[in-house]
């Protein structure tokens, strides 16, 4: 199992890092169409890595967590569907309570940047938020599944067989965070030019991935399926940036109101802390110590 986990991790990193390094070497600008396309493609790297690892190690293609397992798991699917939006809303609310001067409920500042009427833009943004909450988990589910088939569908179950549940959950989150390293270095999520760039951004993303990863691990272990994890991941991606539209200056990616900030992400952090404290109740102990 250790060999399989190592091979998968190496492949997942290489399959995402190589195209990102190529982008950096070619001078591609963050947020360009090319970068967005490559980053979207990288989301399928973990799933591809899991398939290649199965072939290399002759493991086969069983236990891929592709079954939905709806029966008896409706509450976990509801948590996957609405949980990320709820955590994001809580984090944004706390941020604006701490920094009330940053709140711009009319979205006038964002409208001024775009040169459009504030009332029209606000209505459009509210419609997009509603769409993201209600339909985002389905609209974005395919690329999110590209990640979840690897992280929670393959890596986490193997780690659980070679180490303790606590270490497995934390290590899978660290690997997921480090996997984002070249994207963060290019300015994704945290921008560039900040103090200790890009290491501070990579560290912040790793903390974020550990917190979100604990929530997704809980869903994965309760349903034995990658699908609700993909739905939660997709829902997160759909609404993660919406709170910034209602700030005076866009906020601070390390602070909030976006969930990647320490205050903006407080909903995920509290959820992760509670689930981690209750870990023995929902995550089984290792059932194998085989290290093939």
Coordinates of C-alpha atoms in Angstrom, one line a residue:
X1 CA 0.0 0.0 0.0
X2 CA 2.8 2.4 0.8
X3 CA 4.3 1.8 -2.7
X4 CA 1.0 2.5 -4.3
X5 CA 0.5 5.7 -2.3
X6 CA 4.0 6.9 -3.2
X7 CA 3.5 6.1 -6.9
X8 CA 0.1 7.8 -7.0
X9 CA 1.4 11.0 -5.3
X10 CA 4.4 11.3 -7.6
X11 CA 2.2 10.9 -10.7
X12 CA -0.4 13.3 -9.4
X13 CA 2.2 15.9 -8.8
X14 CA 4.0 15.4 -12.1
X15 CA 0.9 15.4 -14.2
X16 CA -0.1 18.8 -12.8
X17 CA 3.3 20.4 -12.2
X18 CA 4.7 19.7 -15.7
X19 CA 2.1 21.8 -17.6
X20 CA 2.2 24.5 -14.9
X21 CA 6.0 24.7 -15.1
X22 CA 5.6 24.9 -18.9
X23 CA 3.2 27.8 -18.4
X24 CA 5.6 29.7 -16.2
X25 CA 8.5 29.1 -18.5
X26 CA 6.5 30.4 -21.5
X27 CA 5.6 33.6 -19.6
X28 CA 1.8 32.9 -19.5
X29 CA -0.1 35.5 -17.6
X30 CA -2.3 34.3 -14.7
X31 CA -6.1 34.5 -15.5
X32 CA -5.5 34.2 -19.2
X33 CA -7.6 31.8 -21.2
X34 CA -4.6 29.5 -21.7
X35 CA -3.8 29.4 -18.0
X36 CA -7.5 28.8 -17.1
X37 CA -7.6 25.9 -19.7
X38 CA -4.4 24.3 -18.3
X39 CA -5.5 24.7 -14.7
X40 CA -8.9 23.1 -15.6
X41 CA -7.0 20.2 -17.3
X42 CA -4.9 19.7 -14.2
X43 CA -8.0 18.9 -12.2
X44 CA -8.1 15.5 -14.0
X45 CA -4.4 14.7 -13.0
X46 CA -5.3 12.9 -9.7
X47 CA -7.9 10.7 -11.5
X48 CA -5.4 9.9 -14.2
X49 CA -2.7 9.2 -11.6
X50 CA -5.0 6.7 -9.9
X51 CA -5.7 4.9 -13.2
X52 CA -2.0 4.8 -14.1
X53 CA -1.0 3.6 -10.5
X54 CA -3.6 0.8 -10.8
X55 CA -2.0 -0.3 -14.1
X56 CA 1.6 0.1 -12.9
X57 CA 1.0 -1.9 -9.7
X58 CA -1.4 -4.3 -11.4
X59 CA -3.9 -3.4 -8.7
X60 CA -6.9 -3.5 -11.0
X61 CA -9.9 -1.1 -11.1
X62 CA -12.0 -2.2 -8.2
X63 CA -12.9 0.0 -5.2
X64 CA -12.9 3.2 -7.2
X65 CA -15.7 4.7 -5.2
X66 CA -17.8 5.3 -8.3
X67 CA -21.0 4.0 -6.8
X68 CA -23.4 6.7 -5.6
X69 CA -24.6 4.8 -2.5
X70 CA -27.7 7.1 -2.1
X71 CA -29.6 4.7 0.2
X72 CA -29.3 5.8 3.8
X73 CA -26.9 8.6 2.9
X74 CA -29.2 11.5 2.0
X75 CA -28.0 13.6 4.9
X76 CA -24.4 13.3 3.7
X77 CA -25.3 14.3 0.2
X78 CA -27.2 17.3 1.6
X79 CA -24.1 18.2 3.6
X80 CA -22.0 17.9 0.5
X81 CA -24.4 20.0 -1.5
X82 CA -25.0 22.9 0.9
X83 CA -22.2 22.6 3.4
X84 CA -19.5 24.5 1.4
X85 CA -21.9 27.4 0.6
X86 CA -22.8 27.5 4.3
X87 CA -19.2 27.6 5.5
X88 CA -18.3 30.3 2.9
X89 CA -21.3 32.4 4.0
X90 CA -20.3 32.0 7.7
X91 CA -16.7 33.0 6.9
X92 CA -17.8 36.1 4.9
X93 CA -20.2 37.1 7.7
X94 CA -17.5 36.9 10.3
X95 CA -15.1 38.8 8.1
X96 CA -17.6 41.7 7.6
X97 CA -18.3 41.7 11.3
X98 CA -14.6 42.2 12.0
X99 CA -14.1 44.6 9.2
X100 CA -17.5 46.3 8.7
X101 CA -15.9 49.2 6.7
X102 CA -15.1 46.6 4.0
X103 CA -18.7 45.7 3.3
X104 CA -20.3 47.1 0.2
X105 CA -23.8 45.5 0.0
X106 CA -24.6 47.3 -3.2
X107 CA -21.5 46.0 -5.0
X108 CA -20.9 49.6 -6.1
X109 CA -17.2 49.4 -5.9
X110 CA -17.1 46.3 -8.2
X111 CA -19.6 47.9 -10.5
X112 CA -17.4 51.0 -10.8
X113 CA -14.5 48.8 -11.8
X114 CA -16.6 47.3 -14.5
X115 CA -18.3 50.5 -15.6
X116 CA -21.8 49.1 -15.2
X117 CA -24.8 50.2 -13.1
X118 CA -24.6 48.9 -9.6
X119 CA -28.2 47.8 -9.3
X120 CA -28.1 45.7 -12.4
X121 CA -24.8 44.1 -11.4
X122 CA -26.0 43.4 -7.9
X123 CA -29.1 41.6 -9.2
X124 CA -26.9 39.6 -11.6
X125 CA -24.5 38.7 -8.8
X126 CA -27.3 37.6 -6.5
X127 CA -28.7 35.4 -9.3
X128 CA -25.3 33.9 -10.0
X129 CA -24.8 33.2 -6.3
X130 CA -28.2 31.4 -6.1
X131 CA -27.3 29.4 -9.2
X132 CA -23.9 28.5 -7.7
X133 CA -25.5 27.3 -4.4
X134 CA -28.3 25.4 -6.1
X135 CA -26.7 24.1 -9.2
X136 CA -23.0 24.5 -8.8
X137 CA -22.5 21.0 -7.3
X138 CA -23.8 19.5 -10.5
X139 CA -22.5 22.1 -13.1
X140 CA -18.9 21.7 -12.0
X141 CA -19.0 18.1 -10.9
X142 CA -17.0 16.5 -13.7
X143 CA -13.7 18.3 -13.2
X144 CA -14.1 18.1 -9.4
X145 CA -14.5 14.3 -9.8
X146 CA -11.2 14.4 -11.7
X147 CA -9.6 15.4 -8.4
X148 CA -11.8 13.5 -5.9
X149 CA -11.3 10.1 -7.7
X150 CA -7.6 10.6 -6.8
X151 CA -7.6 12.3 -3.4
X152 CA -10.6 10.8 -1.6
X153 CA -11.2 7.9 -4.1
X154 CA -7.7 6.5 -4.2
X155 CA -5.1 8.2 -1.9
X156 CA -7.0 8.4 1.4
X157 CA -8.1 4.8 1.4
X158 CA -4.5 3.6 0.8
X159 CA -3.1 6.0 3.5
X160 CA -5.7 4.6 6.0
X161 CA -4.1 1.1 5.5
X162 CA -0.6 2.2 6.3
X163 CA -1.0 4.8 9.1
X164 CA -3.4 6.1 11.7
X165 CA -6.7 7.8 10.6
X166 CA -5.5 11.2 12.0
X167 CA -2.2 11.0 10.1
X168 CA -3.9 9.8 6.9
X169 CA -6.4 12.6 6.9
X170 CA -3.8 15.3 7.6
X171 CA -1.3 13.8 5.1
X172 CA -3.8 13.6 2.3
X173 CA -4.6 17.3 3.0
X174 CA -1.0 18.3 2.9
X175 CA -0.4 16.5 -0.4
X176 CA -3.5 18.1 -1.9
X177 CA -2.3 21.5 -0.8
X178 CA 1.3 21.0 -2.1
X179 CA -0.2 19.8 -5.4
X180 CA -1.4 23.4 -5.9
X181 CA 2.1 24.8 -5.4
X182 CA 2.9 25.9 -9.0
X183 CA -0.6 27.3 -9.5
X184 CA -0.2 29.4 -6.3
X185 CA 3.3 30.5 -7.5
X186 CA 1.6 31.8 -10.7
X187 CA -0.8 33.9 -8.6
X188 CA -3.8 31.6 -8.3
X189 CA -5.9 32.4 -5.2
X190 CA -3.3 34.6 -3.5
X191 CA -1.8 36.8 -6.2
X192 CA 1.9 37.6 -6.4
X193 CA 4.3 40.0 -4.8
X194 CA 3.2 39.5 -1.2
X195 CA 5.6 38.9 1.7
X196 CA 7.3 35.5 1.4
X197 CA 5.8 34.9 -2.0
X198 CA 5.1 32.1 -3.0
X199 CA 5.8 30.1 0.1
X200 CA 3.2 31.9 2.3
X201 CA 0.6 31.3 -0.4
X202 CA 1.5 27.6 -0.6
X203 CA 1.4 27.3 3.2
X204 CA -2.0 29.0 3.3
X205 CA -3.4 26.8 0.6
X206 CA -2.2 23.7 2.4
X207 CA -3.9 24.7 5.6
X208 CA -7.1 25.4 3.6
X209 CA -6.8 22.0 1.8
X210 CA -6.3 20.2 5.2
X211 CA -9.5 21.8 6.6
X212 CA -11.6 21.2 3.5
X213 CA -10.0 17.7 3.1
X214 CA -11.2 16.7 6.6
X215 CA -14.8 17.6 5.6
X216 CA -14.5 15.7 2.3
X217 CA -12.9 12.7 4.1
X218 CA -15.9 12.6 6.4
X219 CA -18.3 12.5 3.5
X220 CA -16.2 10.0 1.6
X221 CA -16.0 7.6 4.6
X222 CA -19.6 7.9 5.4
X223 CA -20.8 7.2 1.8
X224 CA -17.9 5.2 0.5
X225 CA -18.3 7.2 -2.7
X226 CA -16.3 9.9 -4.5
X227 CA -19.4 11.5 -6.0
X228 CA -20.6 13.5 -3.0
X229 CA -17.0 14.7 -2.4
X230 CA -17.0 15.9 -6.1
X231 CA -20.3 17.6 -5.5
X232 CA -19.0 19.4 -2.4
X233 CA -15.8 20.3 -4.2
X234 CA -17.7 21.6 -7.2
X235 CA -20.0 23.6 -5.0
X236 CA -17.0 25.2 -3.2
X237 CA -15.5 26.2 -6.5
X238 CA -18.8 27.6 -7.7
X239 CA -19.3 30.2 -4.9
X240 CA -15.8 30.6 -3.4
X241 CA -15.1 34.0 -4.9
X242 CA -18.6 35.6 -4.6
X243 CA -18.1 37.5 -1.3
X244 CA -15.3 39.6 -2.8
X245 CA -17.8 41.3 -5.1
X246 CA -19.4 42.9 -2.1
X247 CA -16.2 44.4 -0.6
X248 CA -14.9 47.9 -1.0
X249 CA -11.4 46.8 -2.0
X250 CA -11.7 43.1 -2.7
X251 CA -10.5 42.0 0.7
X252 CA -7.3 40.2 1.4
X253 CA -6.8 36.6 0.2
X254 CA -4.9 35.7 3.4
X255 CA -7.6 37.1 5.7
X256 CA -11.0 37.2 3.9
X257 CA -13.8 37.4 2.9
X258 CA -12.8 34.5 0.6
X259 CA -12.6 31.1 2.2
X260 CA -8.9 30.9 1.5
X261 CA -8.3 33.5 4.2
X262 CA -7.9 32.7 7.9
X263 CA -11.1 34.6 8.8
X264 CA -13.0 33.9 5.5
X265 CA -12.3 30.2 6.0
X266 CA -13.4 30.1 9.6
X267 CA -16.4 28.0 8.7
X268 CA -14.3 25.3 7.2
X269 CA -11.7 25.5 10.0
X270 CA -14.3 25.1 12.8
X271 CA -16.0 22.2 10.9
X272 CA -12.6 20.6 10.4
X273 CA -11.7 21.0 14.1
X274 CA -15.0 19.4 15.2
X275 CA -14.7 16.5 12.8
X276 CA -11.1 15.9 13.7
X277 CA -12.0 15.8 17.4
X278 CA -14.7 13.2 16.6
X279 CA -12.4 11.3 14.2
X280 CA -12.5 7.9 16.1
X281 CA -16.3 8.0 15.7
X282 CA -16.4 8.2 11.9
X283 CA -13.1 7.0 10.5
X284 CA -12.1 3.3 11.0
X285 CA -8.7 2.3 12.2
X286 CA -6.2 0.8 9.6
X287 CA -7.3 -2.7 8.6
X288 CA -4.0 -3.6 6.9
X289 CA -0.3 -3.0 7.3
X290 CA 0.7 -4.4 3.9
X291 CA 3.4 -2.2 2.3
X292 CA 3.5 -3.6 -1.2

